[in-house]
Amino acid sequence: MALLEGRGLSMAFGGLLALRGVDIAVEEHQVVGLLGPNGSGKTTLFNILSGLLRPTAGQVWFHGTRMTDLPPWKISRLGIGRTFQIPRPFAHSTVFDNVLVGVTFRPRHRYHCPQDRRRETERLLGIVGLAEKAAANANELSLGERKRLELAMALSTRPTLLLLDELASGLSPKGREEVIRFYARLKERGLTIFAIEHSFRVLAQVADRLLVLDQGTIVADGRPAQVLGSPRVVEAYLGEDDHG
Amino acid sequence: MSLTTLAQTLASGALLGCFYTLMALAFSMVLSVTRALNLAHGDLIILGGYLGYWFWSGSGLHPLLLVPVAGAALLPLALLWQWLFNRLPEPKELSSLVLTFGLSLLLQNIMLALWRGEYRLIASESLTGSIRLGGLRLNQGRLIVAAAALAAVGGLYLALTRTRWGRAVRATSLDREAAALLGINVDQATRTTFLLALALSGGAGVLFATLHYLYPAGGIELTLLAIVLTIWAGVGRLRSVLVAGVLLGVIEALTVAWSGPRWRELVVALLLLASLLARSGGLAGGRSH
C-alpha cells in the first residue's frame, strides 16, 4: 500500500476548478516529483495534503489513516512536514528559535531536557548548513538561506513524508546544485519526498517518479525519462521555457 | 505643583498603570491569537467588577479573595466567546468588530437590568487608609491593586515565556498556519488563551471596582484604553505593554492633577493619534504582525 494516497481529489474556489478528480499515490522511500505549469493546481494539492485546505471532493490516506478531515496540526503529528514556495519563517525570531519550535512540539522522539532540544536543533541546522546563522534573525536571511531554514523547520517535527514546494526555484545554479544534494541526502535518511519543482532538470536528477498536473488533472505519471518524453507533457508546457 | 504633590501623583499614576497593564494584556492576548478585536473587553471587566461587588456585599470577604472568584465566573463566557469567534467570516479583523460591538451592547443591557444604573464601589474598609513611604503617602487600596496586577502580569509573563503552553500560544500568535504545520494544537492554544484572558478580565474587574465606581456603560472607556495601550506597545509585546501601561497611568494622573478630570479622555485620544502617527509598530519598534 502506498504511504500517501489521494483519490478523486477535487477543489473548487467559487466557480474555478483548481483540481478535478486527482488520484495520487506516493510509495514509501521514494522521491516523487510534481510538475505542472503555473496555475495547474500543484500548490492547491499540497495545501490539501497538509490540511490547510479541505477538498471539495475526494479522500486522502496516510499510512492507511484517512486524514481528509483532520486539522493541520494533527496531520503534522501523523508525520507530514512541508515547506512553502515563498518561505514564511516566524518573523522577528532567530533562526535557532524557528527550528526549536518544531523540536519542542514533535510527537515522537521528544526530548524532555532543554539541553537535548538545543542539541537537536543545532543538529538540524547543521544538516541544512545554517549552523553559523543560528543567532541571526530569520528576516535577515537570503532567499536561499530562508529555504534551507524552512527545510530545517519541516524536518524538526521528524516527518516520514516531506512535501517540498519549489525548494530549488529562485536559486542560483550553485544553490540548485545544493538542493539536488539535499534531496539525495534526505532520501538516504529514509524519508519519502513529494516535491513540486518548476524545473524539469532538478526533478529529472532526483525523482524516482514524476507526476504532471495540467489544469487540475494528472496528465502524465511514470519514470522521469518516460514522462519528459511524452507528447502530452510537451504540449502542457508548450511556450513555457524551462529555466532549469 | 509642589515636589511632594508631583511625586504623589507620579506614584499613584504608576499604581493605576499596573492595573491598565493587566487589562491590556488580556486584550492583546486575544487579539494576537485570534486576530479579532474584542470590543466587549471593557464590558467583561465591568461584569467581573459587578460580580465581585455582588459577592462582596453578600459575603463581606476581602476583595482580593474575590479576584479568583470573579475570574472563574467568566470562564463559561470564554468558551462562548471562542465559539462565536470561530464562526466569524474572514477578514476576522473586521467581522469581529460587528460581533463584539453587539456583545458589548448586550452585556451593558444585561448589567443594567441586573444592577440598574446605580454606581457601585467595593468600599471595603480593608482597603482604606494609607501607607507612608519616606515622604510619600500612598493609598493602601491602590498599592494592593497594583501588587495584585503586577503579580498577575508576572505570572503571565513566566507562563508565556517558560512553559510549553506559552510557546504554543506565542507560536500560534506569530503565524497560526505555520504553528499548526509544526504540530502545535492551535485550537487548544486559542481556547486556553480565551479562558485565561477572560479570567484575568474578571479578576481585573474586581480590582477596578475597588478603585472606581462601576456603572453599566463604564466598559467602553476601558476598551478604548486597552486599544490605546495595545497599539502603543505593539501587539503581543509583553514588556512594552507593562511600560506603556505604567506610562499611561502616569500621564493620566498628571493630566488630572494639572487640569482636572475633564481633559483625561482627550489626552488619551490624542495619545492614540500621536502613537499611530509616530510608529505603527509600537514602542518596541519594528513592524507589527
Tab-separated table of N, CA and C in Angstrom, chain A residues 120-131 152 182 185:
chain	number	residue	atom	x	y	z
A	120	GLU	N	19.536	18.992	19.475
A	120	GLU	CA	18.814	18.501	18.298
A	120	GLU	C	18.608	19.643	17.291
A	121	THR	N	18.283	20.834	17.806
A	121	THR	CA	18.105	21.994	16.931
A	121	THR	C	19.401	22.314	16.201
A	122	GLU	N	20.511	22.267	16.935
A	122	GLU	CA	21.809	22.529	16.313
A	122	GLU	C	22.119	21.492	15.241
A	123	ARG	N	21.752	20.234	15.521
A	123	ARG	CA	22.000	19.163	14.558
A	123	ARG	C	21.227	19.444	13.256
A	124	LEU	N	19.945	19.838	13.405
A	124	LEU	CA	19.134	20.100	12.220
A	124	LEU	C	19.691	21.286	11.430
A	125	LEU	N	20.138	22.321	12.150
A	125	LEU	CA	20.722	23.474	11.458
A	125	LEU	C	21.991	23.055	10.730
A	126	GLY	N	22.719	22.103	11.318
A	126	GLY	CA	23.915	21.592	10.668
A	126	GLY	C	23.571	20.879	9.368
A	127	ILE	N	22.509	20.092	9.384
A	127	ILE	CA	22.115	19.345	8.186
A	127	ILE	C	21.868	20.289	7.015
A	128	VAL	N	21.193	21.419	7.278
A	128	VAL	CA	20.868	22.331	6.175
A	128	VAL	C	21.951	23.394	5.998
A	129	GLY	N	23.011	23.325	6.777
A	129	GLY	CA	24.117	24.261	6.613
A	129	GLY	C	23.840	25.661	7.131
A	130	LEU	N	23.063	25.757	8.209
A	130	LEU	CA	22.766	27.081	8.765
A	130	LEU	C	23.317	27.237	10.183
A	131	ALA	N	24.220	26.348	10.576
A	131	ALA	CA	24.696	26.381	11.957
A	131	ALA	C	25.278	27.744	12.333
A	152	ALA	N	14.758	22.934	7.444
A	152	ALA	CA	15.083	22.521	8.811
A	152	ALA	C	13.835	22.513	9.680
A	182	PHE	N	20.639	17.956	-1.334
A	182	PHE	CA	19.728	17.794	-0.190
A	182	PHE	C	18.738	16.670	-0.447
A	185	ARG	N	20.388	13.422	0.025
A	185	ARG	CA	20.702	13.132	1.422
A	185	ARG	C	19.439	12.763	2.212
